[in-house]
Amino acid sequence: MVAVPIPSRRPANIPRRSCVPIDARHGRILLHITQPVIFGENHKNHEFEVWDPIRDQQWAVPTIKGFPNLNAAVLCAASTTVGTCDHLHCRRGPFLVVYVASTTDDGPFCVRVYSSEVGSWSEPTYAVRRPDYVGFRVPSALGGSSIYFTFLYAERIFKYSLSKQKISLVRGPPLQGGHVALVTREDGGLGLATVVDFRLYIWSRENGPRRHDRWTQIRVVELDKLLPVSAHMTFYEVVGAANCAGVIFLATGDGFYVIDLKFGRATKLCQDNFFTGIFPFTTLDNTATMTTEIIPSVVL
């Protein structure tokens, strides 16, 4: 098997212009169907579709009551149990959609899970609200049998255990602000990337005794040595990562860059920089060659 870490292109055209990618994993892309915002109407219903761009097949997901602050993820149904699927050939199998939202500005967090096998959403799981908001259209990360989402402020990370159906909040590393991207490490653990003062920081969450996990800073990349001079005087924002591939996606005022941590190089892919998130879509062809392509979620 040959891994190609640098994204090459975007797959087939998204089925509808009103659809915006909100996640991509295990051979599927989760699309959020956008609707016109009516002034004064905060709680609208939300529609999602799951799309297999290789076969150009879509699955409609039942409408779910919406809240003003949400995110969602798609994943193989076997993700509830670690080690039962290698996720290389499961795109034709059953899948799950995990929906997380804030019920009101000061209300609890809510999680519901859609199962393609059952054909319906689960009953909601609630947790006490902290003063923060889930990052909308920001990439999530799958670690073990848990799915992780970022908040707008990275003091804590939202964790939902698929096997235990339990919500918990994970304390993030000591950061100095800035956007973050969650990363799934090769061993299935959780990592995090962020940019501060033109430096790319990579963190790893290590399991500690008595559930006292700790964050370790494992790498610092000097971006001014990788990016061209034209990008030095602009903003830098981490907008995604190719899990297990050592690739970070960076939006700057000079365009969109891919940072390859393994080879220590930066590649400019386009001039656009208005992405809220980048979702890598990985395919495996008949020659067992793995290719990663980018799925951007744009600002509307």
PDB file of C-alpha atoms in Angstrom:
ATOM      1  CA  MET A   1       0.000   0.000   0.000  1.00  0.00           C
ATOM      2  CA  VAL A   2       1.353   3.419  -0.945  1.00  0.00           C
ATOM      3  CA  ALA A   3       0.153   6.453   1.004  1.00  0.00           C
ATOM      4  CA  VAL A   4      -0.096   9.771  -0.805  1.00  0.00           C
ATOM      5  CA  PRO A   5      -0.302  12.383   1.991  1.00  0.00           C
ATOM      6  CA  ILE A   6      -0.566  15.548  -0.098  1.00  0.00           C
ATOM      7  CA  PRO A   7      -4.141  16.151  -1.312  1.00  0.00           C
ATOM      8  CA  SER A   8      -4.383  16.268  -5.082  1.00  0.00           C
ATOM      9  CA  ARG A   9      -7.802  17.492  -6.101  1.00  0.00           C
ATOM     10  CA  ARG A  10     -11.443  17.643  -5.184  1.00  0.00           C
ATOM     11  CA  PRO A  11     -13.752  14.661  -5.986  1.00  0.00           C
ATOM     12  CA  ALA A  12     -16.861  14.839  -8.144  1.00  0.00           C
ATOM     13  CA  ASN A  13     -19.043  17.913  -7.875  1.00  0.00           C
ATOM     14  CA  ILE A  14     -21.206  18.188  -4.775  1.00  0.00           C
ATOM     15  CA  PRO A  15     -24.787  17.097  -5.634  1.00  0.00           C
ATOM     16  CA  ARG A  16     -26.483  20.445  -4.906  1.00  0.00           C
ATOM     17  CA  ARG A  17     -25.325  24.023  -4.572  1.00  0.00           C
ATOM     18  CA  SER A  18     -27.229  24.286  -1.290  1.00  0.00           C
ATOM     19  CA  CYS A  19     -25.105  21.494   0.230  1.00  0.00           C
ATOM     20  CA  VAL A  20     -21.995  22.356   2.236  1.00  0.00           C
ATOM     21  CA  PRO A  21     -19.482  19.692   3.376  1.00  0.00           C
ATOM     22  CA  ILE A  22     -19.408  19.424   7.151  1.00  0.00           C
ATOM     23  CA  ASP A  23     -17.364  16.208   7.567  1.00  0.00           C
ATOM     24  CA  ALA A  24     -15.689  13.386   5.614  1.00  0.00           C
ATOM     25  CA  ARG A  25     -14.604  10.009   6.928  1.00  0.00           C
ATOM     26  CA  HIS A  26     -14.501   6.317   6.007  1.00  0.00           C
ATOM     27  CA  GLY A  27     -15.342   6.855   2.325  1.00  0.00           C
ATOM     28  CA  ARG A  28     -18.308   9.140   2.951  1.00  0.00           C
ATOM     29  CA  ILE A  29     -18.932  12.883   2.963  1.00  0.00           C
ATOM     30  CA  LEU A  30     -21.510  14.485   5.243  1.00  0.00           C
ATOM     31  CA  LEU A  31     -23.370  17.376   3.622  1.00  0.00           C
ATOM     32  CA  HIS A  32     -25.291  20.036   5.519  1.00  0.00           C
ATOM     33  CA  ILE A  33     -28.212  21.358   3.470  1.00  0.00           C
ATOM     34  CA  THR A  34     -28.243  25.096   3.998  1.00  0.00           C
ATOM     35  CA  GLN A  35     -31.467  27.057   4.311  1.00  0.00           C
ATOM     36  CA  PRO A  36     -32.247  30.783   4.214  1.00  0.00           C
ATOM     37  CA  VAL A  37     -31.964  32.335   7.662  1.00  0.00           C
ATOM     38  CA  ILE A  38     -35.193  34.026   8.755  1.00  0.00           C
ATOM     39  CA  PHE A  39     -34.667  36.994  11.048  1.00  0.00           C
ATOM     40  CA  GLY A  40     -35.667  36.165  14.612  1.00  0.00           C
ATOM     41  CA  GLU A  41     -35.924  32.418  13.938  1.00  0.00           C
ATOM     42  CA  ASN A  42     -33.073  30.749  15.794  1.00  0.00           C
ATOM     43  CA  HIS A  43     -34.257  27.162  16.026  1.00  0.00           C
ATOM     44  CA  LYS A  44     -34.777  25.808  12.543  1.00  0.00           C
ATOM     45  CA  ASN A  45     -34.741  22.221  11.379  1.00  0.00           C
ATOM     46  CA  HIS A  46     -31.530  20.846   9.912  1.00  0.00           C
ATOM     47  CA  GLU A  47     -31.143  18.471   6.999  1.00  0.00           C
ATOM     48  CA  PHE A  48     -28.132  16.308   6.195  1.00  0.00           C
ATOM     49  CA  GLU A  49     -27.147  13.977   3.383  1.00  0.00           C
ATOM     50  CA  VAL A  50     -24.423  11.339   3.320  1.00  0.00           C
ATOM     51  CA  TRP A  51     -22.652  11.146  -0.032  1.00  0.00           C
ATOM     52  CA  ASP A  52     -20.375   8.547  -1.592  1.00  0.00           C
ATOM     53  CA  PRO A  53     -18.640  10.568  -4.356  1.00  0.00           C
ATOM     54  CA  ILE A  54     -16.991   7.494  -5.874  1.00  0.00           C
ATOM     55  CA  ARG A  55     -20.336   5.926  -6.775  1.00  0.00           C
ATOM     56  CA  ASP A  56     -22.141   9.301  -6.672  1.00  0.00           C
ATOM     57  CA  GLN A  57     -24.728   7.861  -4.302  1.00  0.00           C
ATOM     58  CA  GLN A  58     -26.577   9.841  -1.635  1.00  0.00           C
ATOM     59  CA  TRP A  59     -28.484   8.827   1.464  1.00  0.00           C
ATOM     60  CA  ALA A  60     -31.001  11.218   2.981  1.00  0.00           C
ATOM     61  CA  VAL A  61     -30.895  11.604   6.752  1.00  0.00           C
ATOM     62  CA  PRO A  62     -34.180  12.398   8.550  1.00  0.00           C
ATOM     63  CA  THR A  63     -34.672  16.055   9.406  1.00  0.00           C
ATOM     64  CA  ILE A  64     -33.640  16.910  12.945  1.00  0.00           C
ATOM     65  CA  LYS A  65     -34.718  19.855  15.093  1.00  0.00           C
ATOM     66  CA  GLY A  66     -32.051  22.473  14.801  1.00  0.00           C
ATOM     67  CA  PHE A  67     -30.324  24.705  17.286  1.00  0.00           C
ATOM     68  CA  PRO A  68     -28.305  27.856  16.606  1.00  0.00           C
ATOM     69  CA  ASN A  69     -24.965  26.191  17.376  1.00  0.00           C
ATOM     70  CA  LEU A  70     -24.101  22.744  16.001  1.00  0.00           C
ATOM     71  CA  ASN A  71     -21.647  20.394  14.349  1.00  0.00           C
ATOM     72  CA  ALA A  72     -21.863  16.841  13.028  1.00  0.00           C
ATOM     73  CA  ALA A  73     -19.694  13.908  11.938  1.00  0.00           C
ATOM     74  CA  VAL A  74     -20.109  10.812   9.761  1.00  0.00           C
ATOM     75  CA  LEU A  75     -18.377   7.508  10.455  1.00  0.00           C
ATOM     76  CA  CYS A  76     -18.535   3.770   9.898  1.00  0.00           C
ATOM     77  CA  ALA A  77     -21.038   2.051  12.188  1.00  0.00           C
ATOM     78  CA  ALA A  78     -18.282  -0.282  13.417  1.00  0.00           C
ATOM     79  CA  SER A  79     -16.539   2.692  15.054  1.00  0.00           C
ATOM     80  CA  THR A  80     -18.442   1.958  18.259  1.00  0.00           C
ATOM     81  CA  THR A  81     -16.040  -0.948  18.849  1.00  0.00           C
ATOM     82  CA  VAL A  82     -12.297  -0.445  18.385  1.00  0.00           C
ATOM     83  CA  GLY A  83     -10.533  -2.888  16.056  1.00  0.00           C
ATOM     84  CA  THR A  84     -13.587  -4.368  14.324  1.00  0.00           C
ATOM     85  CA  CYS A  85     -12.979  -2.548  11.000  1.00  0.00           C
ATOM     86  CA  ASP A  86      -9.900  -1.209   9.186  1.00  0.00           C
ATOM     87  CA  HIS A  87     -12.135   1.399   7.444  1.00  0.00           C
ATOM     88  CA  LEU A  88     -10.521   0.800   4.053  1.00  0.00           C
ATOM     89  CA  HIS A  89     -13.466  -0.933   2.363  1.00  0.00           C
ATOM     90  CA  CYS A  90     -16.469  -0.055   4.536  1.00  0.00           C
ATOM     91  CA  ARG A  91     -18.012   2.796   2.554  1.00  0.00           C
ATOM     92  CA  ARG A  92     -20.798   0.474   1.347  1.00  0.00           C
ATOM     93  CA  GLY A  93     -21.652  -0.629   4.868  1.00  0.00           C
ATOM     94  CA  PRO A  94     -23.826   0.948   7.563  1.00  0.00           C
ATOM     95  CA  PHE A  95     -22.862   4.341   8.945  1.00  0.00           C
ATOM     96  CA  LEU A  96     -23.557   6.724  11.814  1.00  0.00           C
ATOM     97  CA  VAL A  97     -24.087  10.490  11.912  1.00  0.00           C
ATOM     98  CA  VAL A  98     -23.260  12.151  15.236  1.00  0.00           C
ATOM     99  CA  TYR A  99     -25.012  15.495  15.809  1.00  0.00           C
ATOM    100  CA  VAL A 100     -23.932  17.801  18.640  1.00  0.00           C
ATOM    101  CA  ALA A 101     -25.562  21.130  19.467  1.00  0.00           C
ATOM    102  CA  SER A 102     -26.159  23.727  22.148  1.00  0.00           C
ATOM    103  CA  THR A 103     -29.881  23.759  22.918  1.00  0.00           C
ATOM    104  CA  THR A 104     -29.957  27.461  23.861  1.00  0.00           C
ATOM    105  CA  ASP A 105     -27.428  30.176  24.620  1.00  0.00           C
ATOM    106  CA  ASP A 106     -27.190  28.959  28.218  1.00  0.00           C
ATOM    107  CA  GLY A 107     -28.762  25.495  27.944  1.00  0.00           C
ATOM    108  CA  PRO A 108     -27.159  22.030  28.000  1.00  0.00           C
ATOM    109  CA  PHE A 109     -25.292  20.325  25.186  1.00  0.00           C
ATOM    110  CA  CYS A 110     -27.246  17.729  23.220  1.00  0.00           C
ATOM    111  CA  VAL A 111     -25.994  14.724  21.218  1.00  0.00           C
ATOM    112  CA  ARG A 112     -28.082  12.532  18.918  1.00  0.00           C
ATOM    113  CA  VAL A 113     -26.850   9.696  16.715  1.00  0.00           C
ATOM    114  CA  TYR A 114     -28.417   8.605  13.431  1.00  0.00           C
ATOM    115  CA  SER A 115     -27.971   4.948  12.436  1.00  0.00           C
ATOM    116  CA  SER A 116     -28.442   3.931   8.801  1.00  0.00           C
ATOM    117  CA  GLU A 117     -29.275   0.410  10.000  1.00  0.00           C
ATOM    118  CA  VAL A 118     -32.130   1.624  12.210  1.00  0.00           C
ATOM    119  CA  GLY A 119     -33.096   4.530   9.947  1.00  0.00           C
ATOM    120  CA  SER A 120     -33.761   7.002  12.750  1.00  0.00           C
ATOM    121  CA  TRP A 121     -32.120   9.300  15.288  1.00  0.00           C
ATOM    122  CA  SER A 122     -31.413   8.167  18.842  1.00  0.00           C
ATOM    123  CA  GLU A 123     -32.936   9.825  21.865  1.00  0.00           C
ATOM    124  CA  PRO A 124     -30.885  12.858  22.928  1.00  0.00           C
ATOM    125  CA  THR A 125     -28.049  12.656  25.433  1.00  0.00           C
ATOM    126  CA  TYR A 126     -27.567  15.836  27.473  1.00  0.00           C
ATOM    127  CA  ALA A 127     -24.688  17.380  29.396  1.00  0.00           C
ATOM    128  CA  VAL A 128     -24.422  20.543  31.481  1.00  0.00           C
ATOM    129  CA  ARG A 129     -23.484  23.533  29.363  1.00  0.00           C
ATOM    130  CA  ARG A 130     -20.160  25.317  29.744  1.00  0.00           C
ATOM    131  CA  PRO A 131     -19.767  28.929  28.547  1.00  0.00           C
ATOM    132  CA  ASP A 132     -18.598  28.068  25.039  1.00  0.00           C
ATOM    133  CA  TYR A 133     -19.908  27.129  21.599  1.00  0.00           C
ATOM    134  CA  VAL A 134     -19.244  24.120  19.396  1.00  0.00           C
ATOM    135  CA  GLY A 135     -17.229  25.059  16.298  1.00  0.00           C
ATOM    136  CA  PHE A 136     -19.567  24.994  13.278  1.00  0.00           C
ATOM    137  CA  ARG A 137     -18.193  23.148  10.199  1.00  0.00           C
ATOM    138  CA  VAL A 138     -14.909  22.603  11.993  1.00  0.00           C
ATOM    139  CA  PRO A 139     -13.343  19.127  11.490  1.00  0.00           C
ATOM    140  CA  SER A 140     -13.849  16.566  14.243  1.00  0.00           C
ATOM    141  CA  ALA A 141     -11.516  13.697  15.151  1.00  0.00           C
ATOM    142  CA  LEU A 142     -12.163  10.019  15.859  1.00  0.00           C
ATOM    143  CA  GLY A 143     -10.004   8.523  18.588  1.00  0.00           C
ATOM    144  CA  GLY A 144     -10.704   4.959  19.658  1.00  0.00           C
ATOM    145  CA  SER A 145     -14.469   4.671  20.010  1.00  0.00           C
ATOM    146  CA  SER A 146     -14.926   8.376  20.808  1.00  0.00           C
ATOM    147  CA  ILE A 147     -15.577  11.358  18.553  1.00  0.00           C
ATOM    148  CA  TYR A 148     -14.110  14.755  19.461  1.00  0.00           C
ATOM    149  CA  PHE A 149     -15.301  18.262  18.515  1.00  0.00           C
ATOM    150  CA  THR A 150     -13.694  21.639  19.127  1.00  0.00           C
ATOM    151  CA  PHE A 151     -15.235  24.638  20.822  1.00  0.00           C
ATOM    152  CA  LEU A 152     -14.818  28.178  19.555  1.00  0.00           C
ATOM    153  CA  TYR A 153     -12.397  28.645  22.436  1.00  0.00           C
ATOM    154  CA  ALA A 154      -9.959  25.776  22.890  1.00  0.00           C
ATOM    155  CA  GLU A 155      -9.916  25.599  26.686  1.00  0.00           C
ATOM    156  CA  ARG A 156     -11.918  22.374  26.455  1.00  0.00           C
ATOM    157  CA  ILE A 157     -12.716  19.742  23.834  1.00  0.00           C
ATOM    158  CA  PHE A 158     -16.090  18.030  23.459  1.00  0.00           C
ATOM    159  CA  LYS A 159     -15.900  14.216  23.683  1.00  0.00           C
ATOM    160  CA  TYR A 160     -18.685  11.752  22.941  1.00  0.00           C
ATOM    161  CA  SER A 161     -18.095   8.066  23.663  1.00  0.00           C
ATOM    162  CA  LEU A 162     -19.882   5.991  21.022  1.00  0.00           C
ATOM    163  CA  SER A 163     -19.574   2.791  23.050  1.00  0.00           C
ATOM    164  CA  LYS A 164     -20.749   4.293  26.355  1.00  0.00           C
ATOM    165  CA  GLN A 165     -23.070   6.931  24.831  1.00  0.00           C
ATOM    166  CA  LYS A 166     -21.585   9.437  27.249  1.00  0.00           C
ATOM    167  CA  ILE A 167     -20.586  13.109  26.956  1.00  0.00           C
ATOM    168  CA  SER A 168     -17.494  14.497  28.643  1.00  0.00           C
ATOM    169  CA  LEU A 169     -15.348  17.608  28.346  1.00  0.00           C
ATOM    170  CA  VAL A 170     -11.594  17.242  27.880  1.00  0.00           C
ATOM    171  CA  ARG A 171      -9.295  19.993  29.070  1.00  0.00           C
ATOM    172  CA  GLY A 172      -7.167  21.289  26.201  1.00  0.00           C
ATOM    173  CA  PRO A 173      -3.459  22.145  26.278  1.00  0.00           C
ATOM    174  CA  PRO A 174      -2.259  25.552  27.519  1.00  0.00           C
ATOM    175  CA  LEU A 175      -2.742  27.686  24.418  1.00  0.00           C
ATOM    176  CA  GLN A 176      -2.456  31.386  23.689  1.00  0.00           C
ATOM    177  CA  GLY A 177      -5.534  31.656  21.485  1.00  0.00           C
ATOM    178  CA  GLY A 178      -5.919  30.948  17.796  1.00  0.00           C
ATOM    179  CA  HIS A 179      -7.778  28.331  15.769  1.00  0.00           C
ATOM    180  CA  VAL A 180      -7.037  24.675  16.426  1.00  0.00           C
ATOM    181  CA  ALA A 181      -7.366  21.440  14.455  1.00  0.00           C
ATOM    182  CA  LEU A 182      -7.900  18.080  16.115  1.00  0.00           C
ATOM    183  CA  VAL A 183      -5.690  15.246  14.882  1.00  0.00           C
ATOM    184  CA  THR A 184      -6.015  11.471  15.189  1.00  0.00           C
ATOM    185  CA  ARG A 185      -2.563  10.022  15.841  1.00  0.00           C
ATOM    186  CA  GLU A 186      -1.355   6.787  14.248  1.00  0.00           C
ATOM    187  CA  ASP A 187      -1.957   4.940  17.525  1.00  0.00           C
ATOM    188  CA  GLY A 188      -5.535   6.239  17.655  1.00  0.00           C
ATOM    189  CA  GLY A 189      -4.827   8.856  20.304  1.00  0.00           C
ATOM    190  CA  LEU A 190      -5.824  12.504  20.189  1.00  0.00           C
ATOM    191  CA  GLY A 191      -3.593  15.308  18.961  1.00  0.00           C
ATOM    192  CA  LEU A 192      -4.004  19.011  18.289  1.00  0.00           C
ATOM    193  CA  ALA A 193      -2.433  21.622  16.015  1.00  0.00           C
ATOM    194  CA  THR A 194      -2.502  25.406  16.327  1.00  0.00           C
ATOM    195  CA  VAL A 195      -0.588  28.473  15.137  1.00  0.00           C
ATOM    196  CA  VAL A 196       0.752  31.166  17.463  1.00  0.00           C
ATOM    197  CA  ASP A 197       3.183  33.905  16.387  1.00  0.00           C
ATOM    198  CA  PHE A 198       4.004  32.267  13.023  1.00  0.00           C
ATOM    199  CA  ARG A 199       4.810  28.956  14.703  1.00  0.00           C
ATOM    200  CA  LEU A 200       2.854  25.734  14.202  1.00  0.00           C
ATOM    201  CA  TYR A 201       2.522  23.838  17.479  1.00  0.00           C
ATOM    202  CA  ILE A 202       1.681  20.118  17.574  1.00  0.00           C
ATOM    203  CA  TRP A 203       0.354  18.651  20.819  1.00  0.00           C
ATOM    204  CA  SER A 204      -0.331  15.055  21.878  1.00  0.00           C
ATOM    205  CA  ARG A 205      -2.704  13.927  24.612  1.00  0.00           C
ATOM    206  CA  GLU A 206      -1.203  11.162  26.739  1.00  0.00           C
ATOM    207  CA  ASN A 207      -3.101   8.858  29.067  1.00  0.00           C
ATOM    208  CA  GLY A 208      -2.198   9.463  32.689  1.00  0.00           C
ATOM    209  CA  PRO A 209      -2.958   7.639  35.951  1.00  0.00           C
ATOM    210  CA  ARG A 210      -6.465   7.892  37.418  1.00  0.00           C
ATOM    211  CA  ARG A 211      -7.811   9.583  34.299  1.00  0.00           C
ATOM    212  CA  HIS A 212      -5.427  12.524  34.725  1.00  0.00           C
ATOM    213  CA  ASP A 213      -4.470  12.802  31.085  1.00  0.00           C
ATOM    214  CA  ARG A 214      -1.883  15.382  30.093  1.00  0.00           C
ATOM    215  CA  TRP A 215      -0.908  17.241  26.932  1.00  0.00           C
ATOM    216  CA  THR A 216       2.651  17.148  25.620  1.00  0.00           C
ATOM    217  CA  GLN A 217       4.019  19.576  23.041  1.00  0.00           C
ATOM    218  CA  ILE A 218       5.783  17.279  20.583  1.00  0.00           C
ATOM    219  CA  ARG A 219       6.780  19.632  17.787  1.00  0.00           C
ATOM    220  CA  VAL A 220       7.167  23.287  16.815  1.00  0.00           C
ATOM    221  CA  VAL A 221       7.415  24.296  13.140  1.00  0.00           C
ATOM    222  CA  GLU A 222       8.790  27.722  12.200  1.00  0.00           C
ATOM    223  CA  LEU A 223       6.384  28.760   9.447  1.00  0.00           C
ATOM    224  CA  ASP A 224       8.496  31.700   8.290  1.00  0.00           C
ATOM    225  CA  LYS A 225      11.086  29.149   7.125  1.00  0.00           C
ATOM    226  CA  LEU A 226       8.537  27.152   5.097  1.00  0.00           C
ATOM    227  CA  LEU A 227       6.208  29.756   3.623  1.00  0.00           C
ATOM    228  CA  PRO A 228       7.147  32.397   1.037  1.00  0.00           C
ATOM    229  CA  VAL A 229       7.813  35.990   2.014  1.00  0.00           C
ATOM    230  CA  SER A 230       4.416  37.004   0.595  1.00  0.00           C
ATOM    231  CA  ALA A 231       2.723  35.012   3.376  1.00  0.00           C
ATOM    232  CA  HIS A 232       4.786  36.335   6.272  1.00  0.00           C
ATOM    233  CA  MET A 233       2.761  39.499   6.849  1.00  0.00           C
ATOM    234  CA  THR A 234      -0.674  37.836   6.702  1.00  0.00           C
ATOM    235  CA  PHE A 235      -2.867  35.891   9.106  1.00  0.00           C
ATOM    236  CA  TYR A 236      -2.381  32.169   9.731  1.00  0.00           C
ATOM    237  CA  GLU A 237      -5.225  29.816  10.692  1.00  0.00           C
ATOM    238  CA  VAL A 238      -5.228  26.035  11.023  1.00  0.00           C
ATOM    239  CA  VAL A 239      -8.334  24.754   9.207  1.00  0.00           C
ATOM    240  CA  GLY A 240      -7.830  20.988   9.230  1.00  0.00           C
ATOM    241  CA  ALA A 241      -5.513  17.990   9.265  1.00  0.00           C
ATOM    242  CA  ALA A 242      -5.107  14.704   7.404  1.00  0.00           C
ATOM    243  CA  ASN A 243      -5.304  12.298  10.303  1.00  0.00           C
ATOM    244  CA  CYS A 244      -2.401   9.848  10.641  1.00  0.00           C
ATOM    245  CA  ALA A 245      -0.691  11.373   7.567  1.00  0.00           C
ATOM    246  CA  GLY A 246       1.234  14.203   9.217  1.00  0.00           C
ATOM    247  CA  VAL A 247      -0.413  16.879   7.071  1.00  0.00           C
ATOM    248  CA  ILE A 248      -1.802  20.193   8.350  1.00  0.00           C
ATOM    249  CA  PHE A 249      -4.010  22.533   6.296  1.00  0.00           C
ATOM    250  CA  LEU A 250      -3.313  26.227   6.744  1.00  0.00           C
ATOM    251  CA  ALA A 251      -5.299  29.260   5.559  1.00  0.00           C
ATOM    252  CA  THR A 252      -3.333  32.494   5.193  1.00  0.00           C
ATOM    253  CA  GLY A 253      -3.933  35.893   3.646  1.00  0.00           C
ATOM    254  CA  ASP A 254      -1.697  34.697   0.813  1.00  0.00           C
ATOM    255  CA  GLY A 255      -3.766  31.578   0.071  1.00  0.00           C
ATOM    256  CA  PHE A 256      -4.266  27.998   1.187  1.00  0.00           C
ATOM    257  CA  TYR A 257      -1.223  25.876   2.088  1.00  0.00           C
ATOM    258  CA  VAL A 258      -0.566  22.238   2.955  1.00  0.00           C
ATOM    259  CA  ILE A 259       2.138  21.660   5.583  1.00  0.00           C
ATOM    260  CA  ASP A 260       3.799  18.234   5.308  1.00  0.00           C
ATOM    261  CA  LEU A 261       5.289  17.548   8.741  1.00  0.00           C
ATOM    262  CA  LYS A 262       7.120  14.413   7.647  1.00  0.00           C
ATOM    263  CA  PHE A 263       9.141  16.092   4.905  1.00  0.00           C
ATOM    264  CA  GLY A 264       9.142  19.607   6.379  1.00  0.00           C
ATOM    265  CA  ARG A 265       7.715  21.394   3.364  1.00  0.00           C
ATOM    266  CA  ALA A 266       4.799  23.628   2.423  1.00  0.00           C
ATOM    267  CA  THR A 267       2.755  23.458  -0.785  1.00  0.00           C
ATOM    268  CA  LYS A 268       0.389  26.194  -1.940  1.00  0.00           C
ATOM    269  CA  LEU A 269      -2.760  24.694  -3.430  1.00  0.00           C
ATOM    270  CA  CYS A 270      -4.852  27.753  -4.228  1.00  0.00           C
ATOM    271  CA  GLN A 271      -5.314  31.448  -3.597  1.00  0.00           C
ATOM    272  CA  ASP A 272      -8.596  31.005  -1.715  1.00  0.00           C
ATOM    273  CA  ASN A 273      -8.534  31.425   2.052  1.00  0.00           C
ATOM    274  CA  PHE A 274     -12.207  31.573   3.024  1.00  0.00           C
ATOM    275  CA  PHE A 275     -12.532  27.984   4.288  1.00  0.00           C
ATOM    276  CA  THR A 276     -14.076  27.275   7.687  1.00  0.00           C
ATOM    277  CA  GLY A 277     -12.649  23.765   7.553  1.00  0.00           C
ATOM    278  CA  ILE A 278     -10.871  21.259   5.326  1.00  0.00           C
ATOM    279  CA  PHE A 279     -12.019  17.641   5.318  1.00  0.00           C
ATOM    280  CA  PRO A 280      -9.622  15.067   3.789  1.00  0.00           C
ATOM    281  CA  PHE A 281     -11.371  12.378   1.734  1.00  0.00           C
ATOM    282  CA  THR A 282      -9.336   9.173   1.359  1.00  0.00           C
ATOM    283  CA  THR A 283      -9.935   6.553  -1.331  1.00  0.00           C
ATOM    284  CA  LEU A 284      -8.326   3.178  -2.053  1.00  0.00           C
ATOM    285  CA  ASP A 285      -8.177   2.086  -5.698  1.00  0.00           C
ATOM    286  CA  ASN A 286      -7.815  -1.369  -7.267  1.00  0.00           C
ATOM    287  CA  THR A 287      -4.015  -1.197  -7.041  1.00  0.00           C
ATOM    288  CA  ALA A 288      -4.177  -0.655  -3.264  1.00  0.00           C
ATOM    289  CA  THR A 289      -2.987   2.932  -3.671  1.00  0.00           C
ATOM    290  CA  MET A 290      -4.381   5.340  -1.102  1.00  0.00           C
ATOM    291  CA  THR A 291      -5.150   8.863  -2.323  1.00  0.00           C
ATOM    292  CA  THR A 292      -6.251  11.802  -0.197  1.00  0.00           C
ATOM    293  CA  GLU A 293      -8.295  14.633  -1.704  1.00  0.00           C
ATOM    294  CA  ILE A 294      -9.525  17.837  -0.112  1.00  0.00           C
ATOM    295  CA  ILE A 295     -13.133  18.748   0.626  1.00  0.00           C
ATOM    296  CA  PRO A 296     -13.357  22.422   1.639  1.00  0.00           C
ATOM    297  CA  SER A 297     -16.219  23.884   3.644  1.00  0.00           C
ATOM    298  CA  VAL A 298     -16.591  27.469   2.500  1.00  0.00           C
ATOM    299  CA  VAL A 299     -17.886  30.527   4.284  1.00  0.00           C
ATOM    300  CA  LEU A 300     -21.440  31.307   3.139  1.00  0.00           C
TER     301      LEU A 300
END
